[in-house]
CSV table of C-alpha atoms and ligand atoms in Angstrom, one decimal:
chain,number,residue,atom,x,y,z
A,1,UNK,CA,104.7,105.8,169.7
A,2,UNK,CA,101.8,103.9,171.1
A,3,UNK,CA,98.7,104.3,172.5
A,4,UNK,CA,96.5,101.6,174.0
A,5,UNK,CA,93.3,102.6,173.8
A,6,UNK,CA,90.0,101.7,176.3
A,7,UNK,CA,86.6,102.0,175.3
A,8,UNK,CA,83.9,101.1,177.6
A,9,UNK,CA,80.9,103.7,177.3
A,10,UNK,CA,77.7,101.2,176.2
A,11,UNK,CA,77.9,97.2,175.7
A,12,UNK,CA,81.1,96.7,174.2
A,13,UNK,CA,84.5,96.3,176.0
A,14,UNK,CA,87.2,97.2,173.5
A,15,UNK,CA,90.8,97.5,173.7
A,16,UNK,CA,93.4,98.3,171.1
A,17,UNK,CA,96.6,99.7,170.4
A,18,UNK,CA,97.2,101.7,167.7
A,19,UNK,CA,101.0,103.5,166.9
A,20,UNK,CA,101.5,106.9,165.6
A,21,UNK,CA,97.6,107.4,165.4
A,22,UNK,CA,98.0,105.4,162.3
A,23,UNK,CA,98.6,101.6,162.4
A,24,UNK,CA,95.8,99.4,164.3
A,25,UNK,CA,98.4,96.8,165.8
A,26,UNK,CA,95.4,95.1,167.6
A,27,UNK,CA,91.5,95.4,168.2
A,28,UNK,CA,89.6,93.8,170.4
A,29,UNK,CA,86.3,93.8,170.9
A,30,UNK,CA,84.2,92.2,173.3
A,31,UNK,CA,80.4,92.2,172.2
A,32,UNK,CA,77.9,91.7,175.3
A,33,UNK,CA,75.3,90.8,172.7
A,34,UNK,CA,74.5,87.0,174.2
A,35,UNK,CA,73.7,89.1,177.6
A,36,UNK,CA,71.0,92.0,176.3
A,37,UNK,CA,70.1,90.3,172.9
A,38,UNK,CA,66.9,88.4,174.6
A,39,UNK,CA,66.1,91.9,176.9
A,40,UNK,CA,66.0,93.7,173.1
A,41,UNK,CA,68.2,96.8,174.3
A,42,UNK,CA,71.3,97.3,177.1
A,43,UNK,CA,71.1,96.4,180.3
A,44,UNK,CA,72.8,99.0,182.5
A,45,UNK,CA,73.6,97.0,185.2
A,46,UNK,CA,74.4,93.3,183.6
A,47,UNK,CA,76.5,96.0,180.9
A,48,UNK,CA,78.8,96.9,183.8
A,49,UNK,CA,79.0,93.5,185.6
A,50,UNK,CA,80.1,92.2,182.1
A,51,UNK,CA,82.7,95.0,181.7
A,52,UNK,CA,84.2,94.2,184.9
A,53,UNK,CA,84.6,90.3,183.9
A,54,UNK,CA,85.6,91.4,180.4
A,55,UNK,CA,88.2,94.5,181.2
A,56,UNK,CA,91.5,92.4,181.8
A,57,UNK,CA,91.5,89.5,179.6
A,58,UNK,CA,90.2,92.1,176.7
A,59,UNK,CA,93.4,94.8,177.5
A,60,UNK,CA,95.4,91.7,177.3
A,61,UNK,CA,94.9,90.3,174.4
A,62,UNK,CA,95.2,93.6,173.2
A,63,UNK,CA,98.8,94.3,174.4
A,64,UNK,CA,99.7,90.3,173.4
A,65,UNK,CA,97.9,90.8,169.1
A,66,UNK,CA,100.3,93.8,169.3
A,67,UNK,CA,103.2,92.3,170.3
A,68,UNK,CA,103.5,94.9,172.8
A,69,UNK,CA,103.9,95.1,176.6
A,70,UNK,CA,103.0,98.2,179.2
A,71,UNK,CA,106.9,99.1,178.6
A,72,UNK,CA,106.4,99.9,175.2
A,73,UNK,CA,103.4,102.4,175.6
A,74,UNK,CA,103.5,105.9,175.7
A,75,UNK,CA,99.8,106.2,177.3
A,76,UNK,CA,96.9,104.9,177.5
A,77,UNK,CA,93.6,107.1,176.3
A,78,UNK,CA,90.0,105.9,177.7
A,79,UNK,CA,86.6,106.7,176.7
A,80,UNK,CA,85.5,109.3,179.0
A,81,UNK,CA,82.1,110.0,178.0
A,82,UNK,CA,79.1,110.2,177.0
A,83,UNK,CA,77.9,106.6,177.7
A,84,UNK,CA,75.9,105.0,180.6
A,85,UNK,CA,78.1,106.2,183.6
A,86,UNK,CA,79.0,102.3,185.4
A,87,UNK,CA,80.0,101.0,182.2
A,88,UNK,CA,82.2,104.0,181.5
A,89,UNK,CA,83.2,103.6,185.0
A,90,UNK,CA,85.1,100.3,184.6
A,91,UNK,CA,86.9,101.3,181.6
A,92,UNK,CA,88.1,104.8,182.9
A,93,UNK,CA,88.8,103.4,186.1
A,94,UNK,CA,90.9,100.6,184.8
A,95,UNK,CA,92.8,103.0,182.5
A,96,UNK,CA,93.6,105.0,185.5
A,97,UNK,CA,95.2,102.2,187.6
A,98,UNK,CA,97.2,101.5,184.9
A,99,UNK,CA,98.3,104.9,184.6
A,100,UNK,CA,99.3,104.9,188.2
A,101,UNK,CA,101.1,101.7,188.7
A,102,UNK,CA,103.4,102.0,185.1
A,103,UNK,CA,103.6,106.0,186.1
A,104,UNK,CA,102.1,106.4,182.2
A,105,UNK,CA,100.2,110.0,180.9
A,106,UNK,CA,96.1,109.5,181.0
A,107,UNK,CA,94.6,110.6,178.0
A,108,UNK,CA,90.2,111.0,178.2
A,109,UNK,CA,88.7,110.7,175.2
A,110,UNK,CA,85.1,112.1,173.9
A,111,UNK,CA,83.3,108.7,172.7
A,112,UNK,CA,82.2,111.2,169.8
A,113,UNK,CA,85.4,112.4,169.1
A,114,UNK,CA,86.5,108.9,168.5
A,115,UNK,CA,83.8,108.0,165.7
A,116,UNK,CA,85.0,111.0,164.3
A,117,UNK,CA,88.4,109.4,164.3
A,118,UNK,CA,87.4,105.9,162.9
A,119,UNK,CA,87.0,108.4,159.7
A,120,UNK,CA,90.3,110.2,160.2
A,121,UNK,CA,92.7,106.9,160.6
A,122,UNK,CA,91.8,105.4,157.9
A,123,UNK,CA,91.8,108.3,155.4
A,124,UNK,CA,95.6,108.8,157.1
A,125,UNK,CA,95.9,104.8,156.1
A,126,UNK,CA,95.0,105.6,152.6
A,127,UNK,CA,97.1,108.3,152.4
A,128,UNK,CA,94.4,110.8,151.8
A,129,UNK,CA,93.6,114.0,153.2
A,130,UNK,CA,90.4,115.0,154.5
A,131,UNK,CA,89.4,118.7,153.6
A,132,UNK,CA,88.4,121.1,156.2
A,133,UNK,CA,85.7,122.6,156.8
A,134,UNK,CA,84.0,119.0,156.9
A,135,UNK,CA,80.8,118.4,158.1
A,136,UNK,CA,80.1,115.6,160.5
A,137,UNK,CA,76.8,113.1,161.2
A,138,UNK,CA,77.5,111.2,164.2
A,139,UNK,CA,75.0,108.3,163.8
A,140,UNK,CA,74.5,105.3,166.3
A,141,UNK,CA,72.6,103.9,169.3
A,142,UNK,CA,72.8,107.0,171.5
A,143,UNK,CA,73.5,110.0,169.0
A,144,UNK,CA,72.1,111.6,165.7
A,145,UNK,CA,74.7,114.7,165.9
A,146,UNK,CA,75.8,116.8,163.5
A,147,UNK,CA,79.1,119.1,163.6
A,148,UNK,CA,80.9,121.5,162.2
A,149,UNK,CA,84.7,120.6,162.3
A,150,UNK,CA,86.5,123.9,161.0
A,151,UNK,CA,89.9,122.5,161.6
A,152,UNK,CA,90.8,118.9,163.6
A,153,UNK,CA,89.9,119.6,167.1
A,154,UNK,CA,86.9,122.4,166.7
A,155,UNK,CA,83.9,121.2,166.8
A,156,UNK,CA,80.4,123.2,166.6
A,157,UNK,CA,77.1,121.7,166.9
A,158,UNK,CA,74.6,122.3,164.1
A,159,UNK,CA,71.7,120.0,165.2
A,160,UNK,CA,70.8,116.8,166.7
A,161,UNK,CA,67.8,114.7,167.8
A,162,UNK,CA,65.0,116.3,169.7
A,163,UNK,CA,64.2,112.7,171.2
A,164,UNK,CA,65.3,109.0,169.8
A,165,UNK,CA,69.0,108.5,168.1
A,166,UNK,CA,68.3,106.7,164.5
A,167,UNK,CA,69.8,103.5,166.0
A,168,UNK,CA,67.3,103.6,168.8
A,169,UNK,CA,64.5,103.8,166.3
A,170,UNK,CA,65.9,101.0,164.5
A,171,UNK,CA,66.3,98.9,167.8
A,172,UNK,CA,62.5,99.8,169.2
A,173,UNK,CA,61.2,99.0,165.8
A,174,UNK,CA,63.0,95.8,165.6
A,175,UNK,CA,62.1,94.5,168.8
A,176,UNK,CA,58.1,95.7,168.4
A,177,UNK,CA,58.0,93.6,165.2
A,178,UNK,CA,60.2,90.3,166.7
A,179,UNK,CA,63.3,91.0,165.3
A,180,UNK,CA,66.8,90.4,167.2
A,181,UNK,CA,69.0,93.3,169.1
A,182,UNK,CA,70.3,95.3,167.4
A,183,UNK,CA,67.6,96.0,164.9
A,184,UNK,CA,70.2,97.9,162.9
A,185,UNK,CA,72.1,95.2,160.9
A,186,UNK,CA,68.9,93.1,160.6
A,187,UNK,CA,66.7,95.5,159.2
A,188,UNK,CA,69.1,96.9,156.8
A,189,UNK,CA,69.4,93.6,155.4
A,190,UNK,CA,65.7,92.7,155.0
A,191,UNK,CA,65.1,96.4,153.6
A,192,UNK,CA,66.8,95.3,150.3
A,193,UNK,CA,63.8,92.7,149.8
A,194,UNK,CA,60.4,95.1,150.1
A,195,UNK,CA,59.4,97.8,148.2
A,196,UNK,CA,60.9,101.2,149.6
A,197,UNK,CA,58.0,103.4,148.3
A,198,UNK,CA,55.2,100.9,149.8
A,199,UNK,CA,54.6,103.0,152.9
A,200,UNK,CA,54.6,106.5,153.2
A,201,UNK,CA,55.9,108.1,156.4
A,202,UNK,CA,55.6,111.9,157.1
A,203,UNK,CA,58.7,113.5,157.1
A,204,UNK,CA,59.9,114.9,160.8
A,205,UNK,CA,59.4,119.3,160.2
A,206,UNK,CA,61.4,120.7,163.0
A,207,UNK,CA,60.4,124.4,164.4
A,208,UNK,CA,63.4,126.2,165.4
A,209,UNK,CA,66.5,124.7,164.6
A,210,UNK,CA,65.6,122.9,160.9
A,211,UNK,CA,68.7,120.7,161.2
A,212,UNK,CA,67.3,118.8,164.5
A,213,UNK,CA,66.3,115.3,164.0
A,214,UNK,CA,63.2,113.5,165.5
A,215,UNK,CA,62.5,109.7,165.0
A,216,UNK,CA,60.1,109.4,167.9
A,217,UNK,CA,56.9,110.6,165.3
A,218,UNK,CA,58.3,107.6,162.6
A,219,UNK,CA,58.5,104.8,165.4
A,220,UNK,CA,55.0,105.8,166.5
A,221,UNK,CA,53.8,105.4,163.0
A,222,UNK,CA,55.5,102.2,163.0
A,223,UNK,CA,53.5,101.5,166.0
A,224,UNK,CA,50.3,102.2,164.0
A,225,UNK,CA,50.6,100.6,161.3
A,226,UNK,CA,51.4,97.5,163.2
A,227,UNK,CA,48.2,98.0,165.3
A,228,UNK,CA,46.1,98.3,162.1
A,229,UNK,CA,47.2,95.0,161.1
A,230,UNK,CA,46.9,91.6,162.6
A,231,UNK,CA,50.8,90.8,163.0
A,232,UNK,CA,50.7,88.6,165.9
A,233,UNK,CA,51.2,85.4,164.8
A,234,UNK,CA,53.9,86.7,162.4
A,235,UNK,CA,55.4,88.5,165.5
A,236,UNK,CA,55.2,85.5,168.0
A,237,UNK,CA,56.8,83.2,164.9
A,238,UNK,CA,59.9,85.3,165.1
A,239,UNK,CA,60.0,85.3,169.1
A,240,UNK,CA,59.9,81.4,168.3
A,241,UNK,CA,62.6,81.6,165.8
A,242,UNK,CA,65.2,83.3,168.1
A,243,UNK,CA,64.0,81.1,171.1
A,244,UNK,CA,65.7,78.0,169.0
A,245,UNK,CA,68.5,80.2,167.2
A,246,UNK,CA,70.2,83.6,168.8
A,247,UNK,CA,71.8,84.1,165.2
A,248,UNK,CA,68.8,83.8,162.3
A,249,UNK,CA,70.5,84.0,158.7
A,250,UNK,CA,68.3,86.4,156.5
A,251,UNK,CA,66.7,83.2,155.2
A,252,UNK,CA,65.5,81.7,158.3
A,253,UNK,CA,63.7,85.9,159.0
A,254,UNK,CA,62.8,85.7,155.5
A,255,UNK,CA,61.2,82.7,156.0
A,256,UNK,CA,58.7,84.4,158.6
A,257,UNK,CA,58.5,87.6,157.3
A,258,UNK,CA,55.4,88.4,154.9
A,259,UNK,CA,55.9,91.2,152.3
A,260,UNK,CA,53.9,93.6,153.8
A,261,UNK,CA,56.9,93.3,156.5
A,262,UNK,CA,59.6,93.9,154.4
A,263,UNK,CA,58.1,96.5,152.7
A,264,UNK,CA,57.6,98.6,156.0
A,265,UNK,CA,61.5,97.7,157.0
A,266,UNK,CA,62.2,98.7,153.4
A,267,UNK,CA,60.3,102.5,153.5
A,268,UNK,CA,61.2,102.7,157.4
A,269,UNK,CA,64.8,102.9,156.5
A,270,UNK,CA,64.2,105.1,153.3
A,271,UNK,CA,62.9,107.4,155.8
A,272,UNK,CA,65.7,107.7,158.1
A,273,UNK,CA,67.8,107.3,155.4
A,274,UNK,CA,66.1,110.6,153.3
A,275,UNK,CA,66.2,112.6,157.0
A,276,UNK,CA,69.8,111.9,157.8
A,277,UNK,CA,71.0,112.9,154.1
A,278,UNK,CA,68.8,115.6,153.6
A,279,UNK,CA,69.9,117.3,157.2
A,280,UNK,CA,73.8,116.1,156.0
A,281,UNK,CA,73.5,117.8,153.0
A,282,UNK,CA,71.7,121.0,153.4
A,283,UNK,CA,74.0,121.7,156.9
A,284,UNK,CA,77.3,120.6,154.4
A,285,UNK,CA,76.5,123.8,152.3
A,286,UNK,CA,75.3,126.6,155.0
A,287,UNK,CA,79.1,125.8,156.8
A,288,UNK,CA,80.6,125.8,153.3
A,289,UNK,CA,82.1,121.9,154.2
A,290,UNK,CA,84.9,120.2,151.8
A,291,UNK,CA,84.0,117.4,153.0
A,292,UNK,CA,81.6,115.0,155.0
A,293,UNK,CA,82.3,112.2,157.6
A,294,UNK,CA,79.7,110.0,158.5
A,295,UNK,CA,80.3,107.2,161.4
A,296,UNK,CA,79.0,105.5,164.3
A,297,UNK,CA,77.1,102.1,164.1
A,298,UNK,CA,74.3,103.2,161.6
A,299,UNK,CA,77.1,104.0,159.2
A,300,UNK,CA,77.5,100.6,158.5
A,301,UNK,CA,74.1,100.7,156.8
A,302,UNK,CA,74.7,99.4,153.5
A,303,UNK,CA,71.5,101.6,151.9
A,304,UNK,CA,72.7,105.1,153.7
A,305,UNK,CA,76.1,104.1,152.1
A,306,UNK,CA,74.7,103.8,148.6
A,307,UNK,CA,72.5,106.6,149.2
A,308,UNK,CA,75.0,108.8,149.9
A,309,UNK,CA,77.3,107.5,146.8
A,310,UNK,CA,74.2,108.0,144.4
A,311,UNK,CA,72.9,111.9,146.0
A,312,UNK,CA,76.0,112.8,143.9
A,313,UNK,CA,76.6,115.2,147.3
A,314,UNK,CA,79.0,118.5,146.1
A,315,UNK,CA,81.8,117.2,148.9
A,316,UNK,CA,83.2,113.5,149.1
A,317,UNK,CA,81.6,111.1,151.9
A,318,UNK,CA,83.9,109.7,154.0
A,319,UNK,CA,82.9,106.3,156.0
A,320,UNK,CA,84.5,104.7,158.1
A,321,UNK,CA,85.0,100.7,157.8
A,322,UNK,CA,82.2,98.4,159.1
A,323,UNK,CA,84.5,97.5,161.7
A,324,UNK,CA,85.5,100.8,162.6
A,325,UNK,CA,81.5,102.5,162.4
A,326,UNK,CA,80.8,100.8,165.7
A,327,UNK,CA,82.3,101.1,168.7
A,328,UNK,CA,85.6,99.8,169.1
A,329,UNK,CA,89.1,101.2,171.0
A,330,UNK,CA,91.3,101.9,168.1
A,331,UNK,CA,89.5,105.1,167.5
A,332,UNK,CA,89.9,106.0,171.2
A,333,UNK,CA,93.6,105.8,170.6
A,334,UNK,CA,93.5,107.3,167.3
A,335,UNK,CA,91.6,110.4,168.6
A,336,UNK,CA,94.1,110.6,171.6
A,337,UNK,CA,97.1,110.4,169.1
A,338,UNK,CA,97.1,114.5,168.9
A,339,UNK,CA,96.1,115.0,172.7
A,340,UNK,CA,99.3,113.5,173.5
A,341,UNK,CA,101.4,115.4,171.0
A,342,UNK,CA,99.8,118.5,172.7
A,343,UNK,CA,100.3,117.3,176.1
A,344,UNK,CA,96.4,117.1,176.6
A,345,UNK,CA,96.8,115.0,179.8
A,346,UNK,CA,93.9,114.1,182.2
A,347,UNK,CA,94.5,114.1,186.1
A,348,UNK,CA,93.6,111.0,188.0
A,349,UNK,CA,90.6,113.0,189.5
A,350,UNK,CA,89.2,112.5,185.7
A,351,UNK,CA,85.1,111.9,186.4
A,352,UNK,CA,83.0,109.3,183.5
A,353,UNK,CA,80.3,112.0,182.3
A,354,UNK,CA,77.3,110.3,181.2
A,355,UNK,CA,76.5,113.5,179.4
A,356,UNK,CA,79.5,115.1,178.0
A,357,UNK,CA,79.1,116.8,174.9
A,358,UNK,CA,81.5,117.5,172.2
A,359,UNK,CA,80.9,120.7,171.6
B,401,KG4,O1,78.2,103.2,167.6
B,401,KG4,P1,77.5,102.0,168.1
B,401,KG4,O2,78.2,100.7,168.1
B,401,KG4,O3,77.1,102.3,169.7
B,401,KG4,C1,76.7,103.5,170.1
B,401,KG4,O4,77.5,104.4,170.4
B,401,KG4,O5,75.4,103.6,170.2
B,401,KG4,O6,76.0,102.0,167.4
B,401,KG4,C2,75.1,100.9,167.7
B,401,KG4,C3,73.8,101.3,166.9
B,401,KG4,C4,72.7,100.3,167.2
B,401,KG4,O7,71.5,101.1,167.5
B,401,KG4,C5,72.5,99.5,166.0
B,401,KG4,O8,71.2,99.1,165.7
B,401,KG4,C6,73.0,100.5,164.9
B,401,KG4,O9,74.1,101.1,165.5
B,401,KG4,N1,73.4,99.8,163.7
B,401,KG4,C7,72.8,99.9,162.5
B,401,KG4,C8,73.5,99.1,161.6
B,401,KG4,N2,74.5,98.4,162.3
B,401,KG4,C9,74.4,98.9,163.6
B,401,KG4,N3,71.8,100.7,162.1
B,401,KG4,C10,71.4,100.6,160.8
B,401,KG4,N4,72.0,99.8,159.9
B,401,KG4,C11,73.0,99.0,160.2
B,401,KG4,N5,73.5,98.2,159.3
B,402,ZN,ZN1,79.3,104.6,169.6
């Protein structure tokens, strides 16, 4: 039984086909990074003019890695929000032509949902069985969410950011100090070379809900701190560096990057690193959880993975693969796998919801 799977929602155009919710038989992802890298964040509009050029040949390669053709699907799941709403568009739109002309079920799939699903695969691939309740941290470019999933399929929100998503702060800080988009993978590799006590950043206190995130108060400090300190010609050395070379290696930004530099990037990400866990944990035991998932790009930091290893947390972590943690389609499929088995079908009249929420 397969599913080919569309995921469209931000700068990625993915496509995959995964069978029985289980076996990836393709992936393919289609990074628009050469587009919005020198903009330092997404583009709406150039994000849905790439879609467009990138939908067909992406879907196809998809179908051909898989050794499949449209006869041998059994639907076809796409992304139906949240996202930016004319990058969503393409996807949804596409999936829904395809529907139409090969007369296949539609299946619309929560982006959320599906970095849930990343987790869920691959425990199914390992042959393990995640516990339930299990507490979920949706972390990435556009969400710091945290759920409770009583059973596969129920979902209750217990908190989530007030302002920035913790890949946001990483990507404004980045590009404030000259680093390349996304500031995620960079900065997590430069952290491991600076001291991650050096700078001390207040901790976010939330009134009302204590299990809301803010990282809008830590990028500001960031934006201090930089003020304080002559960092221009450090900054503009960078801006040079990625003029000459889109893809630095760690030793060409080590090369421009002063201690006092990596020592910020190193107790920046302690700090998001200490909110995230702390949030993880303490909302893990008010639900009682058996387990925690934590996915979406920022879990393919390598420092929130060996934080959460060494916390010593009363529930195993589950994360998902690097490849799986950001977007990609074969967690689409995978989280349409039981929609189809309960005959969760979507009508052609199926809107992209730059909004929609999980639960
Ligand atoms: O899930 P994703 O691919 O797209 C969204 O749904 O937003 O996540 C992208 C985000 C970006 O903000 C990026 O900076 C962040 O994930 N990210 C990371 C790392 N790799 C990607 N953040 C921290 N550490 C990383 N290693
Ligand atoms: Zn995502």
């Amino acid at each position: 039984m397969r599913i080919l799977g569309i995921e469209t929602s931000c700068d990625e155009t993915a496509a995959a086909v995964v069978e029985d919710g289980v076996r990836i038989l393709s992936s393919v992802v289609a990074s628009q990074l050469d587009t919005h890298g020198k903009y330092g964040g997404v583009v709406p509009e150039l994000a849905s003019r790439e879609h467009l050029r990138a939908i067909v040949p992406v879907v196809r390669e998809a179908l051909q890695r898989a050794g499949s053709t449209y006869g041998d699907l059994a639907a076809v799941a796409a992304t139906e929000g949240p996202g930016l709403v004319g990058s969503l568009l393409v996807g949804l739109t596409f999936a829904k032509g395809l529907c139409f002309a090969r007369g296949l079920p539609l299946i619309a799939v929560n982006h959320l949902e599906g970095h849930i699903h990343a987790v869920m695969l691959e425990a199914r691939q390992r042959g393990e069985e995640i516990r339930f309740p299990a507490l979920a941290l949706v972390v990435s470019g556009g969400h710091t969410h945290l759920y409770e999933i009583k059973e596969p399929g129920s979902y209750r929100l217990l908190g989530r950011t007030r302002d920035d998503a913790a890949g946001e702060a990483y990507d404004k800080v980045a590009k404030l100090l000259g680093f390349s988009y996304p500031g995620g993978p960079v900065i997590d590799q430069l952290a491991r070379y600076g001291n991650p006590e050096a700078v001390r950043f207040t901790r976010a206190r939330m009134k009302g809900n204590p299990l809301d995130f803010s990282f809008s108060g830590l990028k500001t400090a960031v934006l201090r701190w930089f003020e304080k300190r002559d960092m221009e010609a450090e900054v503009r050395a960078r801006r040079e560096l990625l003029r000459h070379n889109p893809r630095p290696s760690i030793e060409d930004w080590l090369a421009v990057t002063p201690r006092e530099t990596l020592d910020l990037l190193a107790s920046f990400q302690a700090t998001v690193i200490d909110e995230l866990l702390r949030r993880a944990a303490a909302s893990a035991g008010q639900i009682g959880a058996r387990s925690m998932i934590i996915s979406g790009g920022v879990a393919c930091n390598a420092g929130l993975r060996e934080a959460a290893r060494s916390a010593h947390l009363s529930v195993p972590v589950y994360f998902p693969t690097p490849g799986l943690s950001t977007d990609n389609a074969a967690m689409i499929a995978a989280a349409a796998f039981p929609k189809y088995r309960r005959g969760e079908f979507a009508g052609f009249d199926v809107k992209a919801r730059a909004n929609l929420a999980l639960a």
